[in-house]
């Protein structure tokens, strides 16, 4: 458990241990999430990444991607299709 003091301007210094745990660096944005009567502090970048992972959950299986080579092949296929589009225009 860590303790921090609120200044007259409403500012708080986040303890070093908490900054390290959340991977917070200078300039990062923080997210305050209400959970019942508690507020959870999160690194906004981490939250965005988690939401992106959730959004893509199952897409690889739907596309038949099983390994890194499947990804490479898909990228090559898309690049070839894009190249053909540009030739037609």
One Martini backbone bead per residue (centre of mass of N, CA, C, O) as a GRO file, in nm:
protein
   89
    1UNK     BB    1   0.098   0.035   0.022
    2UNK     BB    2   0.026   0.368  -0.076
    3UNK     BB    3   0.105   0.722  -0.023
    4UNK     BB    4  -0.064   1.039  -0.095
    5UNK     BB    5  -0.063   1.387  -0.156
    6UNK     BB    6  -0.274   1.661  -0.185
    7UNK     BB    7  -0.289   1.944  -0.336
    8UNK     BB    8  -0.439   2.251  -0.387
    9UNK     BB    9  -0.454   2.155  -0.712
   10UNK     BB   10  -0.496   1.827  -0.713
   11UNK     BB   11  -0.219   1.703  -0.683
   12UNK     BB   12  -0.024   1.397  -0.748
   13UNK     BB   13   0.221   1.180  -0.637
   14UNK     BB   14   0.340   0.901  -0.772
   15UNK     BB   15   0.468   0.640  -0.667
   16UNK     BB   16   0.728   0.462  -0.779
   17UNK     BB   17   0.610   0.174  -0.752
   18UNK     BB   18   0.357   0.238  -0.922
   19UNK     BB   19   0.491   0.336  -1.181
   20UNK     BB   20   0.637   0.070  -1.236
   21UNK     BB   21   0.393  -0.123  -1.238
   22UNK     BB   22   0.243   0.063  -1.479
   23UNK     BB   23   0.450   0.208  -1.673
   24UNK     BB   24   0.503   0.508  -1.589
   25UNK     BB   25   0.562   0.809  -1.769
   26UNK     BB   26   0.642   1.085  -1.889
   27UNK     BB   27   0.331   1.191  -2.048
   28UNK     BB   28   0.136   1.008  -1.957
   29UNK     BB   29  -0.178   0.864  -1.949
   30UNK     BB   30  -0.455   0.847  -1.731
   31UNK     BB   31  -0.687   0.612  -1.585
   32UNK     BB   32  -1.014   0.641  -1.435
   33UNK     BB   33  -1.186   0.371  -1.277
   34UNK     BB   34  -1.501   0.283  -1.194
   35UNK     BB   35  -1.561   0.054  -0.900
   36UNK     BB   36  -1.796   0.148  -0.753
   37UNK     BB   37  -1.627   0.280  -0.464
   38UNK     BB   38  -1.391   0.267  -0.667
   39UNK     BB   39  -1.061   0.361  -0.797
   40UNK     BB   40  -0.882   0.293  -1.091
   41UNK     BB   41  -0.548   0.293  -1.195
   42UNK     BB   42  -0.436   0.357  -1.536
   43UNK     BB   43  -0.274   0.297  -1.817
   44UNK     BB   44  -0.393   0.404  -2.114
   45UNK     BB   45  -0.219   0.233  -2.307
   46UNK     BB   46  -0.287  -0.042  -2.187
   47UNK     BB   47  -0.591  -0.025  -2.228
   48UNK     BB   48  -0.585   0.003  -2.537
   49UNK     BB   49  -0.448  -0.269  -2.588
   50UNK     BB   50  -0.664  -0.449  -2.456
   51UNK     BB   51  -0.895  -0.361  -2.647
   52UNK     BB   52  -0.760  -0.456  -2.908
   53UNK     BB   53  -0.737  -0.751  -2.831
   54UNK     BB   54  -1.040  -0.798  -2.798
   55UNK     BB   55  -1.123  -0.715  -3.091
   56UNK     BB   56  -0.918  -0.956  -3.219
   57UNK     BB   57  -1.052  -1.187  -3.106
   58UNK     BB   58  -1.045  -1.463  -3.341
   59UNK     BB   59  -0.935  -1.365  -3.620
   60UNK     BB   60  -0.710  -1.566  -3.683
   61UNK     BB   61  -0.893  -1.813  -3.701
   62UNK     BB   62  -1.076  -1.704  -3.931
   63UNK     BB   63  -0.805  -1.673  -4.128
   64UNK     BB   64  -0.597  -1.919  -4.063
   65UNK     BB   65  -0.396  -1.832  -3.836
   66UNK     BB   66  -0.104  -2.013  -3.684
   67UNK     BB   67   0.151  -1.838  -3.781
   68UNK     BB   68   0.400  -1.637  -3.895
   69UNK     BB   69   0.385  -1.728  -4.193
   70UNK     BB   70   0.087  -1.657  -4.232
   71UNK     BB   71   0.133  -1.354  -4.199
   72UNK     BB   72   0.330  -1.311  -4.429
   73UNK     BB   73   0.141  -1.414  -4.652
   74UNK     BB   74  -0.085  -1.206  -4.606
   75UNK     BB   75   0.081  -0.954  -4.663
   76UNK     BB   76   0.162  -1.028  -4.952
   77UNK     BB   77  -0.127  -1.048  -5.062
   78UNK     BB   78  -0.213  -0.756  -4.999
   79UNK     BB   79   0.011  -0.615  -5.159
   80UNK     BB   80  -0.068  -0.734  -5.431
   81UNK     BB   81  -0.354  -0.617  -5.438
   82UNK     BB   82  -0.269  -0.319  -5.414
   83UNK     BB   83  -0.095  -0.313  -5.669
   84UNK     BB   84  -0.329  -0.376  -5.864
   85UNK     BB   85  -0.499  -0.125  -5.800
   86UNK     BB   86  -0.286   0.088  -5.896
   87UNK     BB   87  -0.273  -0.015  -6.197
   88UNK     BB   88  -0.585   0.049  -6.265
   89UNK     BB   89  -0.590   0.377  -6.204
   0.00000   0.00000   0.00000
